[in-house]
Amino acid sequence: MYIETELDSDSTEKLKRIQQQTNQDVAQIIGHALTLYDQQLQPSSHSEETETQSPKKSPLEILQEAGLVGYIKDGDPKLSTNYKTLVHQEIEERHERERQ
């Protein structure tokens, strides 16, 4: 869409300052400003979206649900040196049990 407008001196200064700080052209700045303005005008739709979405889970909760935290019951004291092998073995054994 082609838009032609005349800005007052205050808006002109703001636009110049934004261009200098962001290295964006006028179309990019106006597009970003319109996006922000649109979000401000429609707060109810954004709050409804967040209410219907499930609450964000922490990385720990996600790993616990996946069975990856507390998974190895009797840990090897040398786990820091051979953990990859042990974890791989445990995962393979788990998959074998699930297949049966």
PDB file of C-alpha atoms in Angstrom:
ATOM      1  CA  MET A   1       0.000   0.000   0.000  1.00  0.00           C
ATOM      2  CA  TYR A   2       1.319   3.386  -0.894  1.00  0.00           C
ATOM      3  CA  ILE A   3       0.936   6.039   1.818  1.00  0.00           C
ATOM      4  CA  GLU A   4       1.861   9.684   1.526  1.00  0.00           C
ATOM      5  CA  THR A   5       1.749  11.815   4.640  1.00  0.00           C
ATOM      6  CA  GLU A   6       3.228  14.891   6.223  1.00  0.00           C
ATOM      7  CA  LEU A   7       4.685  14.630   9.717  1.00  0.00           C
ATOM      8  CA  ASP A   8       4.933  17.386  12.282  1.00  0.00           C
ATOM      9  CA  SER A   9       8.410  18.297  13.527  1.00  0.00           C
ATOM     10  CA  ASP A  10       8.128  16.161  16.689  1.00  0.00           C
ATOM     11  CA  SER A  11       7.152  13.041  14.731  1.00  0.00           C
ATOM     12  CA  THR A  12       9.851  13.775  12.146  1.00  0.00           C
ATOM     13  CA  GLU A  13      12.513  13.910  14.867  1.00  0.00           C
ATOM     14  CA  LYS A  14      11.248  10.673  16.396  1.00  0.00           C
ATOM     15  CA  LEU A  15      11.323   8.960  13.009  1.00  0.00           C
ATOM     16  CA  LYS A  16      14.877  10.178  12.308  1.00  0.00           C
ATOM     17  CA  ARG A  17      16.041   9.035  15.751  1.00  0.00           C
ATOM     18  CA  ILE A  18      14.477   5.590  15.275  1.00  0.00           C
ATOM     19  CA  GLN A  19      16.071   5.273  11.828  1.00  0.00           C
ATOM     20  CA  GLN A  20      19.508   6.158  13.209  1.00  0.00           C
ATOM     21  CA  GLN A  21      19.218   3.703  16.089  1.00  0.00           C
ATOM     22  CA  THR A  22      17.745   0.784  14.134  1.00  0.00           C
ATOM     23  CA  ASN A  23      18.989   1.303  10.563  1.00  0.00           C
ATOM     24  CA  GLN A  24      15.464   0.487   9.378  1.00  0.00           C
ATOM     25  CA  ASP A  25      13.687   2.235   6.546  1.00  0.00           C
ATOM     26  CA  VAL A  26      10.450   4.147   7.056  1.00  0.00           C
ATOM     27  CA  ALA A  27       8.265   1.258   5.859  1.00  0.00           C
ATOM     28  CA  GLN A  28       9.820  -1.137   8.402  1.00  0.00           C
ATOM     29  CA  ILE A  29       9.420   1.352  11.239  1.00  0.00           C
ATOM     30  CA  ILE A  30       5.799   2.066  10.377  1.00  0.00           C
ATOM     31  CA  GLY A  31       5.067  -1.656  10.017  1.00  0.00           C
ATOM     32  CA  HIS A  32       6.538  -2.361  13.453  1.00  0.00           C
ATOM     33  CA  ALA A  33       4.663   0.581  14.983  1.00  0.00           C
ATOM     34  CA  LEU A  34       1.388  -0.654  13.476  1.00  0.00           C
ATOM     35  CA  THR A  35       1.970  -4.136  14.882  1.00  0.00           C
ATOM     36  CA  LEU A  36       2.566  -2.737  18.375  1.00  0.00           C
ATOM     37  CA  TYR A  37      -0.437  -0.428  18.128  1.00  0.00           C
ATOM     38  CA  ASP A  38      -2.648  -3.282  16.955  1.00  0.00           C
ATOM     39  CA  GLN A  39      -1.541  -5.406  19.919  1.00  0.00           C
ATOM     40  CA  GLN A  40      -2.418  -2.578  22.312  1.00  0.00           C
ATOM     41  CA  LEU A  41      -5.867  -2.180  20.802  1.00  0.00           C
ATOM     42  CA  GLN A  42      -6.686  -5.877  21.133  1.00  0.00           C
ATOM     43  CA  PRO A  43      -5.530  -6.931  24.620  1.00  0.00           C
ATOM     44  CA  SER A  44      -8.623  -9.076  25.197  1.00  0.00           C
ATOM     45  CA  SER A  45      -7.800 -11.429  22.323  1.00  0.00           C
ATOM     46  CA  HIS A  46      -4.256 -11.891  23.582  1.00  0.00           C
ATOM     47  CA  SER A  47      -5.383 -12.581  27.154  1.00  0.00           C
ATOM     48  CA  GLU A  48      -7.974 -15.095  25.936  1.00  0.00           C
ATOM     49  CA  GLU A  49      -5.282 -16.913  23.963  1.00  0.00           C
ATOM     50  CA  THR A  50      -3.011 -17.198  26.975  1.00  0.00           C
ATOM     51  CA  GLU A  51      -5.873 -18.402  29.189  1.00  0.00           C
ATOM     52  CA  THR A  52      -6.724 -21.259  26.830  1.00  0.00           C
ATOM     53  CA  GLN A  53      -3.111 -22.320  26.406  1.00  0.00           C
ATOM     54  CA  SER A  54      -1.647 -24.672  28.951  1.00  0.00           C
ATOM     55  CA  PRO A  55       0.728 -22.993  31.364  1.00  0.00           C
ATOM     56  CA  LYS A  56       4.369 -23.116  30.367  1.00  0.00           C
ATOM     57  CA  LYS A  57       6.280 -25.918  31.963  1.00  0.00           C
ATOM     58  CA  SER A  58       9.783 -25.575  33.277  1.00  0.00           C
ATOM     59  CA  PRO A  59      12.540 -27.567  31.599  1.00  0.00           C
ATOM     60  CA  LEU A  60      12.716 -29.730  34.740  1.00  0.00           C
ATOM     61  CA  GLU A  61       8.984 -30.559  34.516  1.00  0.00           C
ATOM     62  CA  ILE A  62       9.318 -31.470  30.848  1.00  0.00           C
ATOM     63  CA  LEU A  63      12.283 -33.743  31.536  1.00  0.00           C
ATOM     64  CA  GLN A  64      10.520 -35.348  34.494  1.00  0.00           C
ATOM     65  CA  GLU A  65       7.427 -36.073  32.404  1.00  0.00           C
ATOM     66  CA  ALA A  66       9.630 -37.587  29.711  1.00  0.00           C
ATOM     67  CA  GLY A  67      11.144 -39.870  32.328  1.00  0.00           C
ATOM     68  CA  LEU A  68      14.623 -38.435  31.951  1.00  0.00           C
ATOM     69  CA  VAL A  69      15.089 -36.986  35.440  1.00  0.00           C
ATOM     70  CA  GLY A  70      15.603 -39.499  38.204  1.00  0.00           C
ATOM     71  CA  TYR A  71      15.566 -42.155  35.538  1.00  0.00           C
ATOM     72  CA  ILE A  72      18.698 -44.079  36.536  1.00  0.00           C
ATOM     73  CA  LYS A  73      17.920 -45.493  39.964  1.00  0.00           C
ATOM     74  CA  ASP A  74      21.299 -46.718  41.169  1.00  0.00           C
ATOM     75  CA  GLY A  75      23.836 -44.304  39.761  1.00  0.00           C
ATOM     76  CA  ASP A  76      27.429 -45.199  39.091  1.00  0.00           C
ATOM     77  CA  PRO A  77      29.896 -43.161  41.183  1.00  0.00           C
ATOM     78  CA  LYS A  78      31.972 -42.689  38.003  1.00  0.00           C
ATOM     79  CA  LEU A  79      28.964 -41.357  36.158  1.00  0.00           C
ATOM     80  CA  SER A  80      30.749 -38.202  35.047  1.00  0.00           C
ATOM     81  CA  THR A  81      33.149 -40.262  32.948  1.00  0.00           C
ATOM     82  CA  ASN A  82      30.835 -42.906  31.497  1.00  0.00           C
ATOM     83  CA  TYR A  83      27.405 -41.293  31.639  1.00  0.00           C
ATOM     84  CA  LYS A  84      26.822 -41.386  27.896  1.00  0.00           C
ATOM     85  CA  THR A  85      27.255 -45.137  27.731  1.00  0.00           C
ATOM     86  CA  LEU A  86      25.059 -45.735  30.772  1.00  0.00           C
ATOM     87  CA  VAL A  87      22.291 -43.430  29.597  1.00  0.00           C
ATOM     88  CA  HIS A  88      22.342 -45.047  26.170  1.00  0.00           C
ATOM     89  CA  GLN A  89      22.064 -48.498  27.753  1.00  0.00           C
ATOM     90  CA  GLU A  90      19.188 -47.421  29.996  1.00  0.00           C
ATOM     91  CA  ILE A  91      17.289 -45.897  27.093  1.00  0.00           C
ATOM     92  CA  GLU A  92      17.766 -49.017  24.977  1.00  0.00           C
ATOM     93  CA  GLU A  93      16.559 -51.213  27.839  1.00  0.00           C
ATOM     94  CA  ARG A  94      13.526 -48.990  28.339  1.00  0.00           C
ATOM     95  CA  HIS A  95      12.636 -49.185  24.660  1.00  0.00           C
ATOM     96  CA  GLU A  96      13.035 -52.955  24.749  1.00  0.00           C
ATOM     97  CA  ARG A  97      10.646 -53.183  27.719  1.00  0.00           C
ATOM     98  CA  GLU A  98       8.117 -50.930  25.980  1.00  0.00           C
ATOM     99  CA  ARG A  99       8.202 -53.052  22.826  1.00  0.00           C
ATOM    100  CA  GLN A 100       7.359 -56.206  24.758  1.00  0.00           C
TER     101      GLN A 100
END
